[in-house]
Every structure is written in structure tokens, then in C-alpha cells.
């Protein structure tokens, strides 16, 4: 069955590289009952961590706001910026 696209979330993470960023973010997403559809991450110039994820929230047990708040709190703990946006908002803000 094809995935529904009406409840997808874009998660971005930016900050200094350190151990455990991906694991911490993935754990919060899994605990929320959401599914990671796609992930891309890179380390720029050996020290700057960047990651973007596409998350499916269709079967999540947590709301978007609960997920967003949990990710933002984890970002503060890790010293990185984590932002979650509905896919349509992300596309609108980043259109050319």
C-alpha cells in the first residue's frame, strides 16, 4: 500500500558534531511511534553536523506538537538545533 503523504514531518538538525546525535533523535521518533522514511546527514569541515529526516506520523501515538517539543528539548540537551515542521510548511518556506 503506498504511503500517505498528508502527515509527513521534516526534521532538521544543525550543530557541532558529537557522539549520539542520530541515536538520540531516532529514539525520540521511535518512542513517538513515527517512522523515519528518509535520512541524510553529513559532517561539514569535520566539525559541523547537519541532518535532515522525512518522518511519517500517520501511525504515531504522539501528536506533532509532542514530537516537536521532545526534539527541541533533546536539541538543547545535545547542544544542537532541532526543528520539526510539517512537510507542506517546510516546502512553502523553502520554495524558490
Coordinates of N, CA and C in Angstrom, one line a residue:
X1 N 0.9 -1.2 0.0 CA 0.0 0.0 0.0 C 0.9 1.2 0.0
X2 N 0.7 2.2 -0.9 CA 1.5 3.4 -0.9 C 1.3 4.2 0.3
X3 N 2.4 4.9 0.7 CA 2.4 5.7 1.9 C 1.6 7.0 1.7
X4 N 0.8 7.4 2.7 CA 0.1 8.6 2.6 C 1.1 9.7 2.9
X5 N 0.9 10.9 2.2 CA 1.9 12.0 2.4 C 1.3 13.1 3.2
X6 N 0.1 12.9 3.7 CA -0.6 14.0 4.4 C -0.1 14.3 5.8
X7 N 0.7 13.5 6.4 CA 1.2 13.7 7.7 C 2.7 13.4 7.9
X8 N 3.4 14.0 6.9 CA 4.9 13.9 6.9 C 5.5 15.1 7.6
X9 N 6.6 14.9 8.3 CA 7.3 15.9 9.0 C 8.7 15.9 8.6
X10 N 9.3 17.1 8.4 CA 10.7 17.3 8.1 C 11.4 17.7 9.4
X11 N 12.4 16.9 9.8 CA 13.2 17.2 11.0 C 14.6 17.6 10.5
X12 N 15.1 18.8 11.0 CA 16.4 19.2 10.6 C 17.2 19.4 11.9
X13 N 18.5 19.0 11.9 CA 19.4 19.1 13.0 C 20.7 19.8 12.5
X14 N 21.1 20.8 13.3 CA 22.3 21.5 12.9 C 23.1 21.8 14.2
X15 N 24.4 21.6 14.2 CA 25.2 22.0 15.3 C 26.6 21.3 15.3
X16 N 27.3 21.5 16.4 CA 28.6 20.9 16.5 C 28.5 19.3 16.5
X17 N 29.3 18.6 15.9 CA 29.3 17.2 15.8 C 29.6 16.6 17.2
X18 N 28.9 15.6 17.6 CA 29.2 14.8 18.8 C 28.6 13.5 18.7
X19 N 29.1 12.6 19.5 CA 28.5 11.2 19.6 C 27.1 11.2 20.0
X20 N 26.3 10.4 19.4 CA 24.9 10.2 19.9 C 23.8 11.0 19.3
X21 N 24.1 11.9 18.4 CA 23.0 12.8 17.9 C 22.0 12.0 17.1
X22 N 22.4 11.2 16.2 CA 21.4 10.4 15.4 C 20.7 9.4 16.2
X23 N 21.3 8.7 17.1 CA 20.7 7.8 18.0 C 19.6 8.5 18.9
X24 N 20.0 9.6 19.4 CA 19.0 10.4 20.3 C 17.8 10.8 19.5
X25 N 18.0 11.3 18.4 CA 16.9 11.8 17.6 C 16.0 10.6 17.1
X26 N 16.6 9.6 16.6 CA 15.9 8.4 16.2 C 15.1 7.7 17.3
X27 N 15.6 7.8 18.5 CA 14.9 7.2 19.7 C 13.7 8.0 20.0
X28 N 13.8 9.3 20.0 CA 12.6 10.1 20.2 C 11.5 9.9 19.2
X29 N 11.9 9.8 17.9 CA 11.0 9.5 16.8 C 10.3 8.1 17.0
X30 N 11.1 7.1 17.3 CA 10.6 5.8 17.6 C 9.7 5.7 18.8
X31 N 10.0 6.4 19.9 CA 9.2 6.5 21.0 C 7.8 7.1 20.8
X32 N 7.8 8.0 19.8 CA 6.6 8.7 19.4 C 5.7 7.8 18.5
X33 N 6.3 6.7 18.0 CA 5.5 5.8 17.1 C 5.6 6.3 15.7
X34 N 6.5 7.2 15.4 CA 6.6 7.7 14.0 C 7.7 6.8 13.3
X35 N 7.7 7.0 12.0 CA 8.6 6.2 11.1 C 9.5 7.1 10.3
X36 N 10.8 6.8 10.3 CA 11.8 7.5 9.5 C 11.7 7.0 8.1
X37 N 11.3 7.8 7.1 CA 11.2 7.4 5.7 C 12.5 7.7 5.0
X38 N 13.2 8.7 5.4 CA 14.5 9.1 4.7 C 15.3 9.9 5.6
X39 N 16.6 9.7 5.5 CA 17.6 10.5 6.3 C 18.8 10.8 5.5
X40 N 19.3 12.0 5.7 CA 20.6 12.4 5.1 C 21.3 13.2 6.1
X41 N 22.6 12.8 6.3 CA 23.4 13.6 7.3 C 24.8 13.7 6.8
X42 N 25.5 14.7 7.2 CA 26.9 15.0 6.8 C 27.6 15.8 7.9
X43 N 28.9 15.6 7.9 CA 29.7 16.4 8.8 C 30.5 17.4 7.8
X44 N 30.2 18.7 8.0 CA 30.9 19.7 7.2 C 32.2 20.1 7.8
X45 N 33.2 20.2 7.1 CA 34.6 20.6 7.5 C 35.0 19.9 8.8
X46 N 34.6 18.7 9.0 CA 35.0 17.9 10.1 C 34.4 18.2 11.4
X47 N 33.5 19.2 11.5 CA 33.0 19.6 12.8 C 31.6 20.0 12.9
X48 N 31.0 20.3 11.8 CA 29.6 20.8 11.8 C 28.6 19.7 11.3
X49 N 27.8 19.3 12.2 CA 26.8 18.2 11.9 C 25.5 18.8 11.3
X50 N 25.1 18.2 10.2 CA 23.8 18.6 9.6 C 23.0 17.3 9.3
X51 N 21.8 17.3 9.5 CA 20.9 16.2 9.2 C 19.5 16.6 8.8
X52 N 18.9 15.9 7.9 CA 17.5 16.2 7.6 C 16.8 14.8 7.5
X53 N 15.7 14.7 8.0 CA 14.9 13.5 8.0 C 13.5 13.7 7.5
X54 N 12.9 12.8 6.9 CA 11.5 12.8 6.5 C 10.8 11.7 7.4
X55 N 9.8 12.2 8.1 CA 9.2 11.3 9.1 C 7.7 11.1 8.7
X56 N 7.2 9.9 8.9 CA 5.8 9.6 8.6 C 5.1 9.5 10.0
X57 N 4.2 10.4 10.2 CA 3.4 10.5 11.5 C 2.0 9.9 11.4
X58 N 1.7 9.2 10.3 CA 0.4 8.7 10.1 C -0.1 7.7 11.2
X59 N 0.9 6.9 11.7 CA 0.5 5.9 12.7 C 1.1 6.2 14.1
X60 N 1.6 7.5 14.3 CA 2.2 7.9 15.5 C 1.3 7.9 16.7
X61 N 1.8 7.6 17.9 CA 1.0 7.6 19.1 C 1.1 9.0 19.7
X62 N 2.1 9.8 19.3 CA 2.3 11.2 19.8 C 1.8 12.2 18.8
X63 N 1.4 13.3 19.2 CA 1.0 14.4 18.3 C 2.2 15.1 17.7
X64 N 2.0 15.8 16.7 CA 3.1 16.6 16.1 C 3.7 17.5 17.2
X65 N 2.9 18.2 17.9 CA 3.4 19.1 18.9 C 4.2 18.4 20.0
X66 N 3.8 17.2 20.4 CA 4.5 16.5 21.4 C 5.9 16.1 20.9
X67 N 5.9 15.6 19.6 CA 7.2 15.2 19.0 C 8.1 16.5 18.8
X68 N 7.6 17.6 18.4 CA 8.4 18.8 18.2 C 9.0 19.2 19.5
X69 N 8.2 19.2 20.6 CA 8.7 19.7 21.9 C 9.8 18.7 22.4
X70 N 9.6 17.4 22.2 CA 10.6 16.4 22.7 C 11.9 16.6 21.9
X71 N 11.8 16.8 20.6 CA 13.0 17.0 19.8 C 13.7 18.3 20.2
X72 N 13.0 19.4 20.4 CA 13.6 20.7 20.8 C 14.3 20.5 22.1
X73 N 13.7 19.8 23.1 CA 14.3 19.6 24.4 C 15.6 18.8 24.2
X74 N 15.6 17.8 23.4 CA 16.8 17.0 23.2 C 17.8 17.8 22.5
X75 N 17.5 18.7 21.6 CA 18.4 19.5 21.0 C 19.2 20.4 22.0
X76 N 18.4 21.0 22.9 CA 19.1 21.8 24.0 C 20.0 21.0 24.8
X77 N 19.6 19.7 25.1 CA 20.5 18.8 25.9 C 21.8 18.5 25.1
X78 N 21.7 18.3 23.8 CA 22.8 17.9 23.0 C 23.6 19.1 22.5
X79 N 23.1 20.3 22.6 CA 23.8 21.5 22.1 C 23.7 21.7 20.6
X80 N 22.5 21.2 20.1 CA 22.3 21.4 18.6 C 20.9 22.0 18.5
X81 N 20.6 22.5 17.3 CA 19.3 23.0 17.0 C 18.5 21.9 16.3
X82 N 17.4 21.5 16.8 CA 16.5 20.5 16.1 C 15.2 21.2 15.9
X83 N 14.7 21.1 14.6 CA 13.5 21.8 14.2 C 12.6 20.8 13.5
X84 N 11.4 20.7 13.8 CA 10.4 19.8 13.1 C 9.3 20.7 12.5
X85 N 9.0 20.4 11.2 CA 8.0 21.2 10.5 C 7.2 20.2 9.7
X86 N 5.9 20.5 9.6 CA 5.1 19.7 8.7 C 5.7 19.9 7.3
X87 N 5.6 18.9 6.5 CA 6.2 18.9 5.1 C 5.7 20.1 4.3
X88 N 4.4 20.4 4.3 CA 3.9 21.4 3.5 C 4.5 22.8 3.9
X89 N 4.6 23.0 5.2 CA 5.2 24.3 5.7 C 6.7 24.4 5.3
X90 N 7.4 23.3 5.4 CA 8.8 23.2 5.0 C 9.0 23.6 3.5
X91 N 8.1 23.0 2.7 CA 8.2 23.2 1.3 C 7.8 24.7 1.0
X92 N 6.8 25.2 1.7 CA 6.4 26.6 1.4 C 7.6 27.6 1.8
X93 N 8.2 27.3 2.9 CA 9.3 28.2 3.4 C 10.6 28.1 2.6
X94 N 10.7 27.0 1.9 CA 12.0 26.8 1.1 C 11.8 26.7 -0.4
X95 N 10.7 27.3 -0.8 CA 10.4 27.3 -2.3 C 11.3 28.4 -3.0
X96 N 11.6 28.1 -4.2 CA 12.4 29.0 -5.0 C 11.6 30.0 -5.7

